[in-house]
Tab-separated table of C-alpha atoms in Angstrom:
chain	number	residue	atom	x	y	z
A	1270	UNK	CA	-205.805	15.584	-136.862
A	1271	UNK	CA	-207.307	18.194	-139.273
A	1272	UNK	CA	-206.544	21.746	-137.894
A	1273	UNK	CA	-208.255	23.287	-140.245
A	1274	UNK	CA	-211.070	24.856	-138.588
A	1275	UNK	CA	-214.984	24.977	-140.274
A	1276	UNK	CA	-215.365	28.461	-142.004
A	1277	UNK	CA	-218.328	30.492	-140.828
A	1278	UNK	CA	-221.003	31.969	-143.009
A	1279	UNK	CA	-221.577	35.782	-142.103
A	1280	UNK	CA	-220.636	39.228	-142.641
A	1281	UNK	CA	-216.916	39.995	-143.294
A	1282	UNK	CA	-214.819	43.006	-144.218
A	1283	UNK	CA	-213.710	43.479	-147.596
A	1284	UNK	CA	-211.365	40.967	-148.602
A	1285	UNK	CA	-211.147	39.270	-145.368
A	1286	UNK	CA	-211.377	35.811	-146.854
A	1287	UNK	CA	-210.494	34.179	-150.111
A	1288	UNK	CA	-212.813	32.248	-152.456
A	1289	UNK	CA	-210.080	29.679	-152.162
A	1290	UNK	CA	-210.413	29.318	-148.411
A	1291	UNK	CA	-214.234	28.878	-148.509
A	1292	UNK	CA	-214.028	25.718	-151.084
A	1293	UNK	CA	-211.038	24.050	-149.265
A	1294	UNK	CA	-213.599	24.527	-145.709
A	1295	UNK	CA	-216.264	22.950	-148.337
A	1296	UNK	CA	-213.845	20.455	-149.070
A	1297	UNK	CA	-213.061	19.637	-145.898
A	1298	UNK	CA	-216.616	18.864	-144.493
A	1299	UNK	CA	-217.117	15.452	-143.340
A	1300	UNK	CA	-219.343	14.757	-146.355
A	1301	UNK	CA	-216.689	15.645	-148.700
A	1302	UNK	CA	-217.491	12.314	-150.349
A	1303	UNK	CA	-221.058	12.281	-151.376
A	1304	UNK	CA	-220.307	15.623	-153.064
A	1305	UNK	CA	-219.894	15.036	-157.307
A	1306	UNK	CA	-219.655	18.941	-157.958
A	1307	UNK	CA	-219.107	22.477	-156.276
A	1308	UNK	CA	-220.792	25.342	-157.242
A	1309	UNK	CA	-219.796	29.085	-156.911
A	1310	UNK	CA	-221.825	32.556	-157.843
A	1311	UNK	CA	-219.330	35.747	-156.955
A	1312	UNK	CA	-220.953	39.457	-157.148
A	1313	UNK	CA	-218.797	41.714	-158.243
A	1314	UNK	CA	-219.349	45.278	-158.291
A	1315	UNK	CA	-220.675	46.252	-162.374
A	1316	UNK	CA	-219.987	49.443	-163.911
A	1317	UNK	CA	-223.067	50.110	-165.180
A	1318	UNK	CA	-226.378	51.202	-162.569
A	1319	UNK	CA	-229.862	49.916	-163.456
A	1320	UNK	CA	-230.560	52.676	-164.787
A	1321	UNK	CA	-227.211	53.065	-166.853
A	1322	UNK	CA	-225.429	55.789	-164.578
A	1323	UNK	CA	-221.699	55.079	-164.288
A	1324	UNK	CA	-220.461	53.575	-161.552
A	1325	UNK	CA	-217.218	54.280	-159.623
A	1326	UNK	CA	-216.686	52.582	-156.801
A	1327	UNK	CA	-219.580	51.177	-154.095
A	1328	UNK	CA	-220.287	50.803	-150.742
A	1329	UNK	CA	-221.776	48.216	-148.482
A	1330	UNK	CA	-223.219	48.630	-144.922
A	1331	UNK	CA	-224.355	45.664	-142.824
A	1332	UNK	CA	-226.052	45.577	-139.856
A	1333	UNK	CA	-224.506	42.332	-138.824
A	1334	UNK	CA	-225.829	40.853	-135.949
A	1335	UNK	CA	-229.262	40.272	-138.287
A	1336	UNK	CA	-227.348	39.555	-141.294
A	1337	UNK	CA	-225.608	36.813	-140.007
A	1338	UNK	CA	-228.526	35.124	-138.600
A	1339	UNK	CA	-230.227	35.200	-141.754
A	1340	UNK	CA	-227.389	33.751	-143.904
A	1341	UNK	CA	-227.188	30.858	-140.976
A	1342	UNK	CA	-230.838	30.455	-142.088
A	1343	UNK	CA	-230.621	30.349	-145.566
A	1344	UNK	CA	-227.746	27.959	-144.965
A	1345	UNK	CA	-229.392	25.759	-142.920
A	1346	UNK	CA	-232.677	25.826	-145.199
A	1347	UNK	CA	-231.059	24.635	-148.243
A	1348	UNK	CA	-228.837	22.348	-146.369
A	1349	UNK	CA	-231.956	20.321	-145.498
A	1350	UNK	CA	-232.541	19.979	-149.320
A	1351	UNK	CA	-232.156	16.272	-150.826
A	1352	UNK	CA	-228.497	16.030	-152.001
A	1353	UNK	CA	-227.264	19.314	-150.974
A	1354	UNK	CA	-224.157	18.873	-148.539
A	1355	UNK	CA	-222.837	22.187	-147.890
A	1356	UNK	CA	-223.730	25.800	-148.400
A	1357	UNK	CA	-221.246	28.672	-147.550
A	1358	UNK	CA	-222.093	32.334	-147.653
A	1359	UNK	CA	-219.911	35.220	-147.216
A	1360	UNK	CA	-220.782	38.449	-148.060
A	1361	UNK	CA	-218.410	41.590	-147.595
A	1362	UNK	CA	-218.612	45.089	-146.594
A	1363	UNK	CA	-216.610	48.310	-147.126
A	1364	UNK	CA	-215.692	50.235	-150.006
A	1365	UNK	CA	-215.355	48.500	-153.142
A	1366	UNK	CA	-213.969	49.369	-156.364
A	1367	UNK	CA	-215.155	48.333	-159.623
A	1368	UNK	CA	-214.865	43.953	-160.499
A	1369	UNK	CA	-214.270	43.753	-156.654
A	1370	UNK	CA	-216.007	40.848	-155.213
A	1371	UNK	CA	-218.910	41.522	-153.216
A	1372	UNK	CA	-219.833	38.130	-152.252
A	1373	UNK	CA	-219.311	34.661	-152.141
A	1374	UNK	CA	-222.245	31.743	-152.338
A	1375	UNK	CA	-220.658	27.904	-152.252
A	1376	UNK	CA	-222.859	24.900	-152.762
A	1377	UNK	CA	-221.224	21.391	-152.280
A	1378	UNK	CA	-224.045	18.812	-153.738
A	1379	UNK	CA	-224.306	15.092	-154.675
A	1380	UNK	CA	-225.375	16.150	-158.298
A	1381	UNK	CA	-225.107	19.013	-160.258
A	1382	UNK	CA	-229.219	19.274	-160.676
A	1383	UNK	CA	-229.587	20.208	-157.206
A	1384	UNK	CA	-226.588	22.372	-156.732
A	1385	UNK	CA	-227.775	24.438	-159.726
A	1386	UNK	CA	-231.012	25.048	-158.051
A	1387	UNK	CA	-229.673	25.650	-154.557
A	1388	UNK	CA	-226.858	28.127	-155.373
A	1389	UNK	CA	-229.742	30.275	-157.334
A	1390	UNK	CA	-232.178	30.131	-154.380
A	1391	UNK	CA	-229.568	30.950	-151.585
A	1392	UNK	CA	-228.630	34.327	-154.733
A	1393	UNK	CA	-232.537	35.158	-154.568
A	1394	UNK	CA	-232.771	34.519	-150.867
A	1395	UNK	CA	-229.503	36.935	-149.855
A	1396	UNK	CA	-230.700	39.517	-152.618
A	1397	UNK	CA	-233.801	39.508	-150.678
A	1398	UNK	CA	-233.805	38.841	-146.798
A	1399	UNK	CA	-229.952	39.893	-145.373
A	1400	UNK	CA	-229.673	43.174	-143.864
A	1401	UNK	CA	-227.188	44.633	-146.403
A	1402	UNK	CA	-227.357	47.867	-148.445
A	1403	UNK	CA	-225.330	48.556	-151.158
A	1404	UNK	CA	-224.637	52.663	-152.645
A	1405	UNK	CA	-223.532	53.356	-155.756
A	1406	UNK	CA	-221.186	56.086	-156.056
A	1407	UNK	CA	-221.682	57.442	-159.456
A	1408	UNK	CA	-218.623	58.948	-161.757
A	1409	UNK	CA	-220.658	63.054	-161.348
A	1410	UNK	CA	-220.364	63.024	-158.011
A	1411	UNK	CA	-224.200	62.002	-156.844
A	1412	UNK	CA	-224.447	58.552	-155.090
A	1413	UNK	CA	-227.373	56.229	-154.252
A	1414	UNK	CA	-228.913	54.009	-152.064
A	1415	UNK	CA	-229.983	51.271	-153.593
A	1416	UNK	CA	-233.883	49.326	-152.700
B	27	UNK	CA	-235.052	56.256	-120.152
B	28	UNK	CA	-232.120	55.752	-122.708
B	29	UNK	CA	-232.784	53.929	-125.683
B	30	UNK	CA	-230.035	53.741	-128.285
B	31	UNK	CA	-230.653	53.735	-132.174
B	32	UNK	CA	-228.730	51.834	-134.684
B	33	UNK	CA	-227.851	53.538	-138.075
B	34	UNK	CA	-227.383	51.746	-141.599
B	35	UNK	CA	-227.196	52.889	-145.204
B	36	UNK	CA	-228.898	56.071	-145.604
B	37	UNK	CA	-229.042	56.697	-141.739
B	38	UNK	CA	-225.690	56.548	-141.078
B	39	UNK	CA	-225.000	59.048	-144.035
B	40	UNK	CA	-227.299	61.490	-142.539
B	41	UNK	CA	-226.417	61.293	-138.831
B	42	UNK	CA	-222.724	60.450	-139.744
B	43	UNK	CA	-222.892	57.881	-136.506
B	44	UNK	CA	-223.016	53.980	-136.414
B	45	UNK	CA	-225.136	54.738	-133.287
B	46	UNK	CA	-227.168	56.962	-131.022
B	47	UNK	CA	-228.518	57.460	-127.491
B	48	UNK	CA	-232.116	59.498	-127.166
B	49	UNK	CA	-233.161	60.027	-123.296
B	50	UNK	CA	-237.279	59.181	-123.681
B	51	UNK	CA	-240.427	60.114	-121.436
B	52	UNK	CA	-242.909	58.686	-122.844
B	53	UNK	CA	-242.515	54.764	-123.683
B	54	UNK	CA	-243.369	54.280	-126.986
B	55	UNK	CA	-241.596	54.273	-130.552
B	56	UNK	CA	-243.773	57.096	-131.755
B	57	UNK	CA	-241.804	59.529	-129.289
B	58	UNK	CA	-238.506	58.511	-130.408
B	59	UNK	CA	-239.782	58.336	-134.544
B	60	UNK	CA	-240.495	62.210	-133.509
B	61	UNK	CA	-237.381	62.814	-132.021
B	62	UNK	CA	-235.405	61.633	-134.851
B	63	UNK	CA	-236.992	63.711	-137.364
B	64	UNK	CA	-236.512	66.772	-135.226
B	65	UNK	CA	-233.085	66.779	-135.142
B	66	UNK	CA	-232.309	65.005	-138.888
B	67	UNK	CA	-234.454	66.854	-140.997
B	68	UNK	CA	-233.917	64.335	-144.229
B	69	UNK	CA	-235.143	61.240	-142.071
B	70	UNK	CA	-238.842	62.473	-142.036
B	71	UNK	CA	-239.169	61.664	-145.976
B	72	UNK	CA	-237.574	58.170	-145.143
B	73	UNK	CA	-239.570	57.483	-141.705
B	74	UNK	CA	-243.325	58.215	-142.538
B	75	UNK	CA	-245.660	58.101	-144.940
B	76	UNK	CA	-247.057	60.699	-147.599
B	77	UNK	CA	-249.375	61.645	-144.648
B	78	UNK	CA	-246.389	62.074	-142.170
B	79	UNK	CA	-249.099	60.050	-139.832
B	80	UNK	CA	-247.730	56.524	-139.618
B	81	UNK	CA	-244.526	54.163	-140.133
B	82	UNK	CA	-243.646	54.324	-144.001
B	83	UNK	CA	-244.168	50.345	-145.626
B	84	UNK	CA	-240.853	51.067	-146.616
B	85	UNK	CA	-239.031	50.879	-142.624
B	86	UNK	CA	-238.907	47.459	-141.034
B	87	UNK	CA	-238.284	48.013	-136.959
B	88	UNK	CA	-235.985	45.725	-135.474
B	89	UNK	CA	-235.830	45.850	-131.387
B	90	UNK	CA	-233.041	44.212	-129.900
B	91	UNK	CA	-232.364	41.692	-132.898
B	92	UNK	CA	-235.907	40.939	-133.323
B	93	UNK	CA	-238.221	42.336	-135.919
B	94	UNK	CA	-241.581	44.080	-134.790
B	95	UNK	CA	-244.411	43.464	-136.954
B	96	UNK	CA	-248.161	44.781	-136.520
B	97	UNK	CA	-250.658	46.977	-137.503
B	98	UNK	CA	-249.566	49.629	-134.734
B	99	UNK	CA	-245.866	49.684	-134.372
B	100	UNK	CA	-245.704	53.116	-133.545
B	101	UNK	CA	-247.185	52.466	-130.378
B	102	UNK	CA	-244.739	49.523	-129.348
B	103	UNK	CA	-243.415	49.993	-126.166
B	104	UNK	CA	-239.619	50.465	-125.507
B	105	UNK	CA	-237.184	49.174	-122.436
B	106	UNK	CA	-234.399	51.086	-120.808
B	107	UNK	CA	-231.356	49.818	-122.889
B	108	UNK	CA	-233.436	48.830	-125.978
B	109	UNK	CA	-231.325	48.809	-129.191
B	110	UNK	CA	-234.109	49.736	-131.922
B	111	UNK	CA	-232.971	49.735	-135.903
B	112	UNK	CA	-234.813	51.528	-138.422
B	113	UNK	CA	-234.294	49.194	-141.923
B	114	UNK	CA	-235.261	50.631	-145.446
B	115	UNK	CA	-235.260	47.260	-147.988
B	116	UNK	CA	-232.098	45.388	-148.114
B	117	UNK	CA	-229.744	45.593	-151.094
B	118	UNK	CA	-227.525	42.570	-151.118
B	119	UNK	CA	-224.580	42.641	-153.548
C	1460	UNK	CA	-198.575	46.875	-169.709
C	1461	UNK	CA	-200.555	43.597	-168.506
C	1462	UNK	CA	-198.766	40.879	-168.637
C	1463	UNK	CA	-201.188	38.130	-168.154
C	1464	UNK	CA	-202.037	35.888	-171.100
C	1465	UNK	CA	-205.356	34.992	-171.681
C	1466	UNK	CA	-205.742	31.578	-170.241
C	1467	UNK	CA	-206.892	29.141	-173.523
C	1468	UNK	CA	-210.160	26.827	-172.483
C	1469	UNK	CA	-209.401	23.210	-172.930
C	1470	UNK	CA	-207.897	19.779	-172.421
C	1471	UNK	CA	-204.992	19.660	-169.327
C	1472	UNK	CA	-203.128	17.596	-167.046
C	1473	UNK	CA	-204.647	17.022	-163.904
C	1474	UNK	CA	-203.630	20.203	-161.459
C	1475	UNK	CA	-201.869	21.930	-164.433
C	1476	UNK	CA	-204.711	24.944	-164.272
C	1477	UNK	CA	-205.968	26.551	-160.678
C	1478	UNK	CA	-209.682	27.852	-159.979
C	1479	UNK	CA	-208.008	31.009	-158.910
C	1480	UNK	CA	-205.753	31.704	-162.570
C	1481	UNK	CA	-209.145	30.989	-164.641
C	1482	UNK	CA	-210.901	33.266	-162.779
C	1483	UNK	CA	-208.234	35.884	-162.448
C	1484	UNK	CA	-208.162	35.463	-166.148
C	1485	UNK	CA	-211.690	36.038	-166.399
C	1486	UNK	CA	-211.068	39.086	-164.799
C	1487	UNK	CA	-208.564	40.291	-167.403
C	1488	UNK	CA	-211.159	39.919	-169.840
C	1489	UNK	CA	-211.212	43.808	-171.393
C	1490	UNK	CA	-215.127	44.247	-171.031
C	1491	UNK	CA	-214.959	42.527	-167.263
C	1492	UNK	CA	-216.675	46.240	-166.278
C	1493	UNK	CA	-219.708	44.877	-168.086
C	1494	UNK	CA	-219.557	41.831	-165.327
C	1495	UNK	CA	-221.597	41.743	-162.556
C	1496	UNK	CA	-221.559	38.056	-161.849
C	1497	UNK	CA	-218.623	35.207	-161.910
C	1498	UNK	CA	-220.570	31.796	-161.839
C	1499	UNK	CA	-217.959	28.720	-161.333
C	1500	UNK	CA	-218.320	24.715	-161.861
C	1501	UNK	CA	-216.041	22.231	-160.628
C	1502	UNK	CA	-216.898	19.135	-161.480
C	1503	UNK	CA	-215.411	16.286	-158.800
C	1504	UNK	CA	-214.882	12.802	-158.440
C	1505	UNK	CA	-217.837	11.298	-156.274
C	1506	UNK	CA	-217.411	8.637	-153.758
C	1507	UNK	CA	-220.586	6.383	-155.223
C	1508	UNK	CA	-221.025	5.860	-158.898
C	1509	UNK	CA	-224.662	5.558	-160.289
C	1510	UNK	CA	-225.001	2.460	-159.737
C	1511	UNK	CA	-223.784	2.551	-155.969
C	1512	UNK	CA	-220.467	0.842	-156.130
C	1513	UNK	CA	-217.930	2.664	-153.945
C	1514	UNK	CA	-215.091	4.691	-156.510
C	1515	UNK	CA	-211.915	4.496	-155.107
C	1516	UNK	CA	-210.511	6.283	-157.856
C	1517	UNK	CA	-211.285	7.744	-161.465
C	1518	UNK	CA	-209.535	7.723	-165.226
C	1519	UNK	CA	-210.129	10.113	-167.068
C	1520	UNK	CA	-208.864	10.067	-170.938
C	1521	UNK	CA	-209.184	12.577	-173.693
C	1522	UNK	CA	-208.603	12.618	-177.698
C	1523	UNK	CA	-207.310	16.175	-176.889
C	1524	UNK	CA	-207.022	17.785	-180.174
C	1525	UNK	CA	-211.261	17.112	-180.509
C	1526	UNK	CA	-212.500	18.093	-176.939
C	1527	UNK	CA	-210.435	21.220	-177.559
C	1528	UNK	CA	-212.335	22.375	-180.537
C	1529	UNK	CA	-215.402	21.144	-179.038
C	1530	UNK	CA	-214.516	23.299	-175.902
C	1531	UNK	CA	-213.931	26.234	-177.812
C	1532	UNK	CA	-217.620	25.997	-180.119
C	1533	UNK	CA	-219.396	25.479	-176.796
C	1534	UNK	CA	-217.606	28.907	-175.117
C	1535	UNK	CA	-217.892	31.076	-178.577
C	1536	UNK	CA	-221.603	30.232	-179.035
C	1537	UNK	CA	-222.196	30.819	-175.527
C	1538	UNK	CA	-220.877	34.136	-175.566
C	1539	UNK	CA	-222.919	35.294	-178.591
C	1540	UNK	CA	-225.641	35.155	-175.897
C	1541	UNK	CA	-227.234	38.661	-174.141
C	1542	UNK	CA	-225.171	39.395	-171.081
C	1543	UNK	CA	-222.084	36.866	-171.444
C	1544	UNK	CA	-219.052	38.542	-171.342
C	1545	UNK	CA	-216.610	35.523	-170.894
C	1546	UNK	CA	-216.643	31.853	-170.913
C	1547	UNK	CA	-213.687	29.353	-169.892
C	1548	UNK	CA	-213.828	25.420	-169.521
C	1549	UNK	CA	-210.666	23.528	-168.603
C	1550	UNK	CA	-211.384	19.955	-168.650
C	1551	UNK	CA	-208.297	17.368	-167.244
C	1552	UNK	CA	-207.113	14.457	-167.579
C	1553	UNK	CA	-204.980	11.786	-166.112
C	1554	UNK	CA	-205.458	9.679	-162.743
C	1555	UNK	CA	-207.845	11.433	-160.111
C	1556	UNK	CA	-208.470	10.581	-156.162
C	1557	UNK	CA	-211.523	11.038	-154.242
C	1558	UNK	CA	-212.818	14.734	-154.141
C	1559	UNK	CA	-210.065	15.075	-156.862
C	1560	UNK	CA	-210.877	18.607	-159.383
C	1561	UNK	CA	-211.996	17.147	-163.168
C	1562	UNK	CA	-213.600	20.153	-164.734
C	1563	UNK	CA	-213.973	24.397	-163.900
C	1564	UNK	CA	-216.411	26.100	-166.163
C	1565	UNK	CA	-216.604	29.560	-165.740
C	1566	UNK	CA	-218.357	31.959	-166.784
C	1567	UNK	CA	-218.827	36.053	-166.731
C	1568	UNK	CA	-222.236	38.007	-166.896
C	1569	UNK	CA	-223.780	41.031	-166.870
C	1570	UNK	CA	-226.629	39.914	-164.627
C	1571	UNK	CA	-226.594	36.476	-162.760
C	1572	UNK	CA	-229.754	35.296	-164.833
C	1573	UNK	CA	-227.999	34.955	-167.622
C	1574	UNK	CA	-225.033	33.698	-165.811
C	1575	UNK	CA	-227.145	30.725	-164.142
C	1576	UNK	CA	-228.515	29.719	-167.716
C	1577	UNK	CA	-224.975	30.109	-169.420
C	1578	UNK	CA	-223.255	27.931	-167.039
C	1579	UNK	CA	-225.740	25.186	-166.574
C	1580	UNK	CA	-225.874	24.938	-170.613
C	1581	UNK	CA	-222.194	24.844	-170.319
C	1582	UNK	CA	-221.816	22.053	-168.614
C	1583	UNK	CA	-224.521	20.007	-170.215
C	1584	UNK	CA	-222.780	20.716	-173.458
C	1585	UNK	CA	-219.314	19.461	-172.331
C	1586	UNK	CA	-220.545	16.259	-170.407
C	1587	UNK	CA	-222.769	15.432	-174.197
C	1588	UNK	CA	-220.574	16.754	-176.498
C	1589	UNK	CA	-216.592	16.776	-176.126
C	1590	UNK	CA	-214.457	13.892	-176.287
C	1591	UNK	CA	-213.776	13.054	-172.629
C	1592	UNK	CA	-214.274	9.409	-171.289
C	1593	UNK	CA	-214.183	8.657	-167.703
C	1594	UNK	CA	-213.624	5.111	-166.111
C	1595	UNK	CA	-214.483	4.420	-162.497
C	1596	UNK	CA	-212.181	2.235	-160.591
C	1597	UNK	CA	-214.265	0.890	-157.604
C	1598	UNK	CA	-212.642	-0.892	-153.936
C	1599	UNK	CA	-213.716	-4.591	-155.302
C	1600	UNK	CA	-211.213	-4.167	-157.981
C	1601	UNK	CA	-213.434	-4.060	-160.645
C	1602	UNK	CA	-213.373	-0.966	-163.269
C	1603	UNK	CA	-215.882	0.724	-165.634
C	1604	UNK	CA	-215.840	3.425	-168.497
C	1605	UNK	CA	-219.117	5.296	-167.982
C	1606	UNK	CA	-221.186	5.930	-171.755
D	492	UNK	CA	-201.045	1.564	-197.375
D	493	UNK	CA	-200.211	2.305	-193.976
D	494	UNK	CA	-202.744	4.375	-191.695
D	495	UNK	CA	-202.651	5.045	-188.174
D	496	UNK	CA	-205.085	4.499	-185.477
D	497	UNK	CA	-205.367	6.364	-182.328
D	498	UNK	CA	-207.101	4.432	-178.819
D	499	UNK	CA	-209.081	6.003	-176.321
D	500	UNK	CA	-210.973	4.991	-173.025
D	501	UNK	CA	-211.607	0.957	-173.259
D	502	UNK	CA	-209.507	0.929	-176.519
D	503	UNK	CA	-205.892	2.062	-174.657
D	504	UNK	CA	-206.989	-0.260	-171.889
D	505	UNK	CA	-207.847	-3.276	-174.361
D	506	UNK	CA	-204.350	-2.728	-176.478
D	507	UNK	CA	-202.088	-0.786	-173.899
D	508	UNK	CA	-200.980	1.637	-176.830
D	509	UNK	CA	-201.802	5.064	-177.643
D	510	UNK	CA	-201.531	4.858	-181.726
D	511	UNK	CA	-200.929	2.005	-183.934
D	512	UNK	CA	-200.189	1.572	-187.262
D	513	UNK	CA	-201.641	-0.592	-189.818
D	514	UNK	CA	-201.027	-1.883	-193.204
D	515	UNK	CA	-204.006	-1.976	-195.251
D	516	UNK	CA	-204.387	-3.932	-198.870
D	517	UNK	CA	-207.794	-2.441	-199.535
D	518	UNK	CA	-208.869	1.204	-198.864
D	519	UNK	CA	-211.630	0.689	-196.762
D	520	UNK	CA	-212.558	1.088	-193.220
D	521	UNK	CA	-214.398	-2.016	-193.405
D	522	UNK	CA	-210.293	-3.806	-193.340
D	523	UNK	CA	-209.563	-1.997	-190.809
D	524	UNK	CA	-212.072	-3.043	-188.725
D	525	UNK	CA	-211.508	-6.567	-189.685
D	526	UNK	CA	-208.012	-6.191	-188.957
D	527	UNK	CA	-208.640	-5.007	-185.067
D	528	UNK	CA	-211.109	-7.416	-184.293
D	529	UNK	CA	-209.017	-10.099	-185.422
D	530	UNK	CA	-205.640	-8.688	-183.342
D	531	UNK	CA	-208.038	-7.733	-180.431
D	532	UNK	CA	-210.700	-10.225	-179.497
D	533	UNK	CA	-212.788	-7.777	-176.881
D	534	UNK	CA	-213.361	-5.234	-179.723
D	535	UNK	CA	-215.730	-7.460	-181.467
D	536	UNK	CA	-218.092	-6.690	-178.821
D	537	UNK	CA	-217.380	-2.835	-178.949
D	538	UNK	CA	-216.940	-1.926	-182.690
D	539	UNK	CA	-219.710	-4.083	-184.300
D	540	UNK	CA	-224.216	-4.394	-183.941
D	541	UNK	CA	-224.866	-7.653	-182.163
D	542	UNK	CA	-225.372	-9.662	-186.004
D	543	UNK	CA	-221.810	-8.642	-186.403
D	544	UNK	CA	-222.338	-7.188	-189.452
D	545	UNK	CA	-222.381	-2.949	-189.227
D	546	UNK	CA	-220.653	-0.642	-187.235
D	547	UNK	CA	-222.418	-0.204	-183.256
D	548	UNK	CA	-224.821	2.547	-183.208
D	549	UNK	CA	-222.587	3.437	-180.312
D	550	UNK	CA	-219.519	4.374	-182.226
D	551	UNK	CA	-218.180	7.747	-183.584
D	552	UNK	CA	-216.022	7.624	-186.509
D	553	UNK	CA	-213.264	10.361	-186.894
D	554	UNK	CA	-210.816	10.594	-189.734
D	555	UNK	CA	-207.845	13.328	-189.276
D	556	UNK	CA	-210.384	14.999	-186.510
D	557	UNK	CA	-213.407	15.414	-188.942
D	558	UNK	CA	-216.035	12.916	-187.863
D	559	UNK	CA	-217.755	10.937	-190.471
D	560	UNK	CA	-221.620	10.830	-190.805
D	561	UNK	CA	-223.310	8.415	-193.352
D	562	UNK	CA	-225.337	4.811	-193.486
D	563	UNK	CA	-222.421	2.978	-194.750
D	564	UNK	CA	-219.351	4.060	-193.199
D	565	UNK	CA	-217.594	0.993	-193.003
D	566	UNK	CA	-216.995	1.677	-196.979
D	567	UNK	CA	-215.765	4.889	-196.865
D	568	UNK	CA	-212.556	4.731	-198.379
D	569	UNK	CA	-208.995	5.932	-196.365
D	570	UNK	CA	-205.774	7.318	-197.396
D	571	UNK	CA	-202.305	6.234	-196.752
D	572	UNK	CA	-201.173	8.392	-193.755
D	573	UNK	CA	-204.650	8.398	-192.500
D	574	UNK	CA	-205.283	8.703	-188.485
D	575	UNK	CA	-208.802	7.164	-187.448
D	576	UNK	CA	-210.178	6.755	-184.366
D	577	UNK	CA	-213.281	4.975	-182.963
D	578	UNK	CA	-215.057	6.623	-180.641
D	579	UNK	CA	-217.667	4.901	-177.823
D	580	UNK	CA	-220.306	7.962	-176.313
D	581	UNK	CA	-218.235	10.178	-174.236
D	582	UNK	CA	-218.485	11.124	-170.739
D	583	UNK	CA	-217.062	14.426	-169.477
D	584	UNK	CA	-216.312	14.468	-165.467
């Protein structure tokens, strides 16, 4: 009997979950065994803005009944993909200090070709279609929205 | 007929809410785009365009988890109980 | 006063090394404020070898005092690179099970670009250039060191 | 003249040893060679082309961890204390 139960994709508060509990779920999917490597991208919070302001701490808001339908998507998507076994993607929010992880992407694949190219397209797809915002709060004072 | 707005990023900074109820006449979005920026002065920049006339390409509507597209989404019409959310571009970490 | 050593790249026993201390050393790094991205490999042992003969269980051996200055050329010239702030790659050794860790390459970027290209030229370097074998042992018995 | 050889991958599984040591009359790798072949019979296969007369293509020479590049390595001369090994294309996991 394996009690450990399958770890959702979604929205999550800061910290809620550990990298280290979203491989072992990876590693625990039935498939476990057609898998040759596992690949991770983490986001963590940079000090320096686009346009070079200083950064000093960050916030994320979520509106996460959307969000988390569009991670299952991008999930299920790439899952579909030719050697891809598992996709996990968690993304956090709150307040966040600087080198705090932001999010989590975890690709399980047969080889590493096709994990390298699924990890970056589930990065570009979040970056682009989840209903997240992120604000830099700026060492003056002044804060931003960024689009 | 009470609608109730969701507010993210730069909306929930201004209205310092996670949501809000507006009591409608008329039906449509266009009613409750105008009541917004009546009582948040800030949001009319982030609602319309240059012309203050229509929907800025910047706002995505979302009614009841489901996005509304069109030409003429200002003239949508809205349910008692409808959650509507107001989305400038997403920002993913 | 940090007391956390920086973790050295290189040849171990198997399990000697966690995901979780590399990257926690990666985070010690002094410029990890420049980081905005932590890109991770782990390399695993796969049920079916390339030839489709079921792998009950891998070998891996190492001349250890080679692979370890091959390990550290391939991290210093990657971080000469724009935009890569650290790179780690702990290889093992020893006798490995199904799904079994062989290999974490990490690395630390300023933008995930350059994080995607750094790690995927990481691990091409390692699997061509340092002096790792690895022998399959498959369920009919029958072994073979892959070239 | 005694030099040392060290045995990786099919090597360690062909002799069962890590190192071993070997006495050498002439200073050439080319004794060596001879030497292994003749102690180990499956090494023939993996050390020399299939004439039997030059090193495989496939093998890496290192002497005291500085690998050596040339046509004719089998006459490159070694030193008493000397610790070679013979290397077949690796293959990280």
């Amino acid at each position: 009997m394996n009690e450990t139960k399958e770890l959702r994709s979604g929205i999550y508060n800061k910290g809620e979950i550990t990298l280290d509990e979203i491989i072992k779920s990876v590693k625990n999917n039935p498939k476990i065994k057609n898998v040759g490597s596992i690949h991770v991208f983490t986001g963590i919070v940079r000090e320096s803005s686009k346009e070079g302001k200083q950064v000093k701490s960050m916030k994320i808001d979520s509106f996460d009944d959307m969000a988390n339908i569009t991670i299952d998507d991008i999930c299920e998507s790439l899952k579909k993909k030719n050697g891809i076994i598992d996709v996990k993607i968690v993304h956090f929010k709150g307040d966040f200090s600087l080198s705090d992880d932001l999010v989590y992407v975890v690709v399980g694949s047969a080889h590493r070709e096709e994990g390298f190219d699924a990890i970056k397209n589930a990065v570009d797809l979040y970056k682009k279609k989840i209903a997240v915002w992120k604000r830099e709060d700026f060492i003056d004072g002044t804060s931003k929205w960024i689009h | 007929m009470l609608v109730e707005v969701l507010y993210f990023a730069e909306f929930k900074d201004i209205t310092k809410k996670d949501t809000e109820k507006f009591d409608l006449s008329s039906k449509n979005l266009k009613e409750l785009i105008d009541l917004l920026i009546k009582k948040y002065d800030p949001m009319l920049e982030l609602l319309l365009d240059k012309k203050n006339e229509s929907l800025s390409n910047n706002i995505s509507v979302i009614v009841n988890n489901k996005p509304i597209h069109g030409q003429d989404v200002l003239s949508i019409f809205l349910n008692e109980g409808d959650k509507i959310a107001l989305l400038l571009p997403v920002s993913g970490g």
